[in-house]
Coordinates of C-alpha atoms in Angstrom, one line a residue:
M1 CA 81.4 30.5 30.0
G2 CA 78.9 28.3 31.4
C3 CA 79.9 25.4 33.2
W4 CA 77.1 23.0 33.6
A5 CA 78.3 20.5 30.9
I6 CA 81.8 20.2 32.0
G7 CA 80.6 18.9 35.7
G8 CA 79.6 15.6 34.2
P9 CA 77.0 13.3 35.1
F10 CA 74.6 13.3 37.9
W11 CA 71.0 12.2 38.2
C12 CA 67.4 12.9 39.6
G13 CA 66.3 9.3 40.3
D14 CA 66.8 7.8 36.8
I15 CA 66.6 10.9 35.2
A16 CA 70.0 12.3 34.0
A17 CA 70.4 16.0 34.8
G18 CA 73.9 16.2 33.6
Y19 CA 75.6 16.6 30.0
S20 CA 77.3 13.3 28.5
G21 CA 80.7 13.3 27.0
A22 CA 82.9 15.6 29.4
D23 CA 86.2 14.8 29.8
D24 CA 88.3 16.5 32.5
A25 CA 91.6 17.0 30.8
E26 CA 89.5 18.8 27.6
S27 CA 87.6 20.8 30.6
L28 CA 90.9 22.2 32.0
R29 CA 91.7 23.0 28.3
T30 CA 88.5 24.7 27.7
I31 CA 88.5 27.0 30.7
H32 CA 92.1 27.9 29.8
A33 CA 91.0 28.5 26.2
A34 CA 87.9 30.9 27.3
W35 CA 90.1 32.8 29.6
D36 CA 92.8 33.3 26.7
H37 CA 89.9 34.4 24.3
G38 CA 88.8 36.9 26.6
I39 CA 86.0 35.4 28.6
T40 CA 86.3 36.3 32.3
V41 CA 82.9 35.3 33.8
F42 CA 82.6 31.7 34.8
D43 CA 79.0 30.4 35.8
T44 CA 78.9 27.3 38.0
S45 CA 76.8 25.5 40.6
A46 CA 77.3 23.2 43.7
V47 CA 74.9 20.7 42.1
Y48 CA 76.9 20.3 38.7
G49 CA 78.5 16.9 38.7
A50 CA 78.0 17.0 42.3
G51 CA 80.5 19.6 42.8
H52 CA 82.9 18.3 40.2
S53 CA 82.3 21.7 37.8
E54 CA 83.5 23.7 40.9
R55 CA 86.5 21.5 41.5
L56 CA 87.7 21.8 38.0
L57 CA 87.2 25.6 37.6
G58 CA 89.1 25.8 41.1
E59 CA 91.9 24.0 39.6
A60 CA 92.0 25.8 36.2
L61 CA 91.6 29.2 37.7
A62 CA 93.8 28.8 41.0
H63 CA 96.0 31.3 39.7
R64 CA 93.3 33.8 38.4
G65 CA 92.2 35.9 41.0
D66 CA 90.5 38.3 38.6
A67 CA 88.2 35.7 37.3
V68 CA 84.6 36.5 38.2
I69 CA 82.9 33.3 39.7
V70 CA 79.3 32.9 39.9
S71 CA 78.2 29.7 41.8
K72 CA 74.4 28.7 42.8
F73 CA 73.1 26.8 45.9
G74 CA 69.6 25.2 46.5
H75 CA 69.7 21.5 45.2
S76 CA 71.1 19.0 47.6
I77 CA 73.0 16.0 46.5
D78 CA 74.7 12.7 47.5
A79 CA 78.1 13.0 46.1
A80 CA 78.9 9.4 46.4
T81 CA 75.9 8.5 44.0
R82 CA 75.7 11.8 42.2
Q83 CA 71.9 11.8 43.3
L84 CA 70.0 15.0 43.6
T85 CA 68.3 14.6 47.3
G86 CA 65.8 17.5 47.1
P87 CA 65.8 21.5 47.4
R88 CA 67.7 23.0 50.6
F89 CA 67.5 26.6 51.3
D90 CA 67.1 27.1 55.1
P91 CA 70.0 29.5 56.6
A92 CA 72.0 26.7 57.9
Y93 CA 72.2 25.2 54.5
V94 CA 72.9 28.6 52.7
R95 CA 76.0 29.0 54.8
W96 CA 77.1 25.2 54.6
S97 CA 76.8 25.5 50.7
V98 CA 78.4 28.5 50.4
E99 CA 81.8 27.2 52.5
Q100 CA 81.7 24.0 50.3
S101 CA 81.8 26.1 47.4
L102 CA 84.5 28.3 48.4
R103 CA 86.5 25.1 49.4
R104 CA 86.0 23.3 45.9
L105 CA 86.7 26.7 44.1
R106 CA 89.8 27.2 46.1
R107 CA 88.9 30.8 46.9
D108 CA 88.2 32.9 50.1
H109 CA 85.5 35.2 48.0
I110 CA 82.6 34.3 45.3
D111 CA 81.8 36.9 43.5
V112 CA 78.0 36.2 42.7
M113 CA 76.1 33.8 44.8
L114 CA 72.5 32.5 43.2
L115 CA 69.7 31.0 44.3
H116 CA 69.2 27.8 42.0
L117 CA 65.3 27.2 42.7
N118 CA 63.5 28.5 39.6
D119 CA 60.1 28.6 41.2
L120 CA 60.4 28.7 44.9
P121 CA 57.8 31.2 46.4
V122 CA 59.0 34.4 47.2
E123 CA 58.1 34.0 50.9
D124 CA 60.1 30.7 51.2
A125 CA 63.1 32.3 49.5
E126 CA 63.5 35.3 52.1
P127 CA 65.2 33.6 54.9
A128 CA 67.9 32.2 52.0
F129 CA 68.3 36.2 50.9
E130 CA 68.7 37.4 54.5
T131 CA 71.4 34.9 54.9
L132 CA 73.2 36.3 51.4
E133 CA 72.8 39.5 52.8
A134 CA 74.9 38.7 55.9
L135 CA 77.6 36.6 53.8
V136 CA 77.9 40.4 51.7
A137 CA 78.5 42.1 54.9
A138 CA 80.9 39.6 55.9
G139 CA 83.4 39.7 52.9
V140 CA 82.3 35.9 51.8
I141 CA 80.5 36.6 48.8
G142 CA 80.4 39.9 46.5
S143 CA 76.4 40.3 45.7
Y144 CA 73.9 37.6 45.0
G145 CA 70.7 37.0 43.0
W146 CA 67.9 34.4 41.8
S147 CA 68.2 32.0 38.8
T148 CA 64.5 32.2 38.1
D149 CA 62.2 32.6 35.1
F150 CA 59.8 34.3 36.9
P151 CA 59.8 38.1 36.8
A152 CA 57.8 38.5 39.6
S153 CA 60.2 36.7 41.7
A154 CA 63.2 38.9 40.7
A155 CA 61.2 42.1 41.3
A156 CA 60.4 41.0 44.6
M157 CA 63.8 40.9 45.5
A158 CA 65.6 43.7 43.5
R159 CA 65.5 46.4 45.9
R160 CA 67.6 44.6 48.7
L161 CA 70.9 46.0 48.8
G162 CA 73.2 43.1 47.8
F163 CA 70.9 41.7 45.1
S164 CA 72.6 42.5 42.0
T165 CA 71.6 39.7 39.3
V166 CA 68.9 37.9 37.7
Q167 CA 70.0 34.5 35.9
H168 CA 67.0 33.5 33.4
A169 CA 66.7 31.8 30.0
M170 CA 66.6 33.7 27.0
N171 CA 67.4 32.9 23.1
L172 CA 66.2 32.7 19.4
F173 CA 63.4 30.8 20.6
F174 CA 62.3 32.0 23.9
D175 CA 62.7 35.7 24.3
A176 CA 62.1 37.3 27.6
P177 CA 60.8 41.0 27.2
S178 CA 59.1 40.9 30.9
M179 CA 62.5 39.7 32.5
C180 CA 64.0 42.3 30.7
R181 CA 62.1 45.0 31.7
V182 CA 62.3 44.1 35.2
A183 CA 66.2 43.7 35.1
M184 CA 66.5 47.1 33.5
D185 CA 63.9 48.8 35.6
H186 CA 66.0 47.8 38.8
G187 CA 69.4 47.8 37.2
L188 CA 70.2 44.0 37.7
S189 CA 72.6 42.2 35.7
Q190 CA 71.1 39.6 33.3
L191 CA 73.2 36.3 33.0
I192 CA 71.5 34.3 30.0
R193 CA 71.2 30.7 30.5
S194 CA 70.8 28.4 27.4
P195 CA 71.8 31.2 24.8
L196 CA 72.3 28.3 22.3
G197 CA 69.2 26.3 23.1
M198 CA 71.4 23.5 24.7
G199 CA 73.2 23.1 21.5
V200 CA 70.4 23.8 19.1
L201 CA 71.4 26.9 18.0
T202 CA 75.2 25.7 17.1
G203 CA 73.9 23.4 13.9
K204 CA 75.8 20.4 15.2
F205 CA 72.4 18.3 14.9
D206 CA 71.7 19.3 11.5
D207 CA 73.5 16.0 10.2
G208 CA 70.6 14.2 12.4
R209 CA 72.6 13.2 15.2
S210 CA 70.9 12.5 18.3
V211 CA 72.0 13.0 22.3
P212 CA 73.0 10.1 23.7
G213 CA 71.4 8.6 26.6
G214 CA 72.5 9.6 30.0
D215 CA 72.5 13.2 28.9
V216 CA 69.9 16.0 30.5
R217 CA 68.8 16.5 26.7
A218 CA 67.9 12.9 26.3
G219 CA 65.3 13.2 29.0
P220 CA 61.9 14.7 29.6
A221 CA 60.8 18.0 28.1
D222 CA 60.1 19.5 31.4
W223 CA 63.8 19.2 32.1
Q224 CA 65.1 21.0 29.1
G225 CA 62.3 22.1 26.7
Y226 CA 64.7 21.8 23.3
F227 CA 65.0 18.3 22.7
D228 CA 62.4 15.4 21.9
A229 CA 63.8 11.9 22.2
G230 CA 67.2 13.3 22.2
R231 CA 66.6 15.3 18.8
P232 CA 66.1 19.0 18.3
R233 CA 62.5 19.8 18.7
T234 CA 61.0 19.9 14.8
D235 CA 59.3 23.3 15.6
L236 CA 63.0 24.9 16.8
A237 CA 64.8 23.1 13.9
R238 CA 62.4 25.1 11.5
Q239 CA 63.1 28.4 13.2
V240 CA 66.9 27.6 12.9
A241 CA 66.3 27.4 9.1
A242 CA 64.6 30.3 8.6
V243 CA 67.0 32.7 10.2
R244 CA 70.2 30.9 9.6
E245 CA 71.5 33.1 6.7
L246 CA 70.7 36.2 9.0
L247 CA 72.4 34.7 12.2
T248 CA 75.7 34.2 9.9
V249 CA 75.9 37.8 8.5
G250 CA 79.2 39.1 8.5
G251 CA 81.1 35.9 8.5
R252 CA 79.5 34.9 11.8
T253 CA 79.2 31.3 12.8
L254 CA 75.7 30.1 13.8
A255 CA 76.4 29.9 17.2
Q256 CA 78.3 33.4 17.2
G257 CA 75.1 34.8 15.3
A258 CA 72.9 33.5 18.1
L259 CA 75.0 35.1 20.8
C260 CA 75.1 38.4 19.0
W261 CA 71.5 38.4 18.9
L262 CA 71.5 38.4 22.6
L263 CA 74.2 41.2 22.5
A264 CA 71.7 43.4 20.6
K265 CA 69.0 43.1 23.0
G266 CA 70.4 45.7 25.4
S267 CA 73.1 46.4 27.8
G268 CA 73.5 44.5 30.9
I269 CA 72.7 41.1 29.1
L270 CA 75.6 38.9 29.4
P271 CA 75.1 35.2 27.8
I272 CA 76.8 32.1 29.3
P273 CA 77.2 29.7 26.6
G274 CA 78.5 26.2 27.9
A275 CA 81.5 24.7 26.2
K276 CA 83.0 21.2 26.5
S277 CA 86.0 21.6 24.3
A278 CA 88.6 24.3 23.9
A279 CA 87.2 24.9 20.3
Q280 CA 83.7 25.7 21.5
A281 CA 85.0 28.1 24.1
A282 CA 87.1 30.0 21.0
E283 CA 84.1 30.0 19.1
N284 CA 81.8 31.6 21.8
A285 CA 84.2 34.2 22.5
G286 CA 84.4 35.2 18.9
A287 CA 80.9 36.5 19.1
M288 CA 82.5 39.4 21.1
A289 CA 84.6 40.6 18.0
F290 CA 81.6 40.6 15.8
G291 CA 79.3 42.5 18.3
P292 CA 75.7 42.9 18.3
L293 CA 73.6 42.0 15.1
P294 CA 72.6 45.0 13.0
E295 CA 69.2 46.5 13.8
A296 CA 67.7 45.6 10.5
V297 CA 68.8 42.1 10.7
M298 CA 67.3 42.1 14.1
L299 CA 64.1 43.3 13.0
E300 CA 64.2 40.7 9.7
I301 CA 64.7 37.9 12.2
E302 CA 61.7 39.3 14.5
R303 CA 59.4 39.2 11.3
L304 CA 60.3 35.9 10.4
L305 CA 60.6 33.8 13.8
Q306 CA 57.3 32.2 14.9
R307 CA 57.6 32.1 18.6
P308 CA 54.9 30.8 21.2
P309 CA 53.6 33.0 23.9
E310 CA 56.0 34.1 26.1
G311 CA 56.6 31.5 28.7
L312 CA 60.2 30.0 29.3
P313 CA 61.4 26.3 29.4
R314 CA 62.0 25.4 33.1
A315 CA 65.4 24.6 33.4
R316 CA 66.4 23.0 36.4

């Protein structure tokens, strides 16, 4: 379960960086529903809702010591105003950020800690990963990785002892074969963000609704890549229409089909779909029962889809 949406609003100047419509009581029910339906991995970040997502997870999973928690660091934030205040990745900040995440999550250990700066140069990232390696040795984190869409960045760090995971965007609209090759060559787990195209692949916008103001999806395209003026991009809507029947084969919902497409792309791929309601969490979890899309369906989807050249939206 991706936990960006439940964090609620936060901002970069006047640009919304969070999701609208989050309700804490429903968010707690959503986390419990996810667990009850077999979801055991929860992906969050210190920046989501200025720490609010981590606090909700800490409350909901206080007695679930076997839940796998993935969190991230790299964006500093003013908690009082919920404003992003710039990237931070120096060793002292890394240690401080991990300590704060542990406190909010009510844990003495985080399973995976990710650098949350997509395009940070490798040489600048080195000291942060040295610090994470020390935190693995101290037993504070289990392993670490990078949330990045740049295969060369992941490859540069993949031989580090504690580097286990790359998180990157991938879905029906934006395949990521180069990153998948890097991950498979180095035995890295892949956490797939935006597996449902920030909601476009759920079908809930087919009735013409738009995203309200104060939501990251209503903001500039370089912040999300899937919406234009709060509505799904027309080219992406056409792609959904072209493959809808294939995705819903066997009784799958559209969202489940999109997740099953990812499950069919290979082992080590773990989609992290967001959810803001218990019903959404249950629907997402249902993809596991269906399993990967059949090979013939996958081949037909590839034939029908008209994708741009490889190059992924730069999720923040």
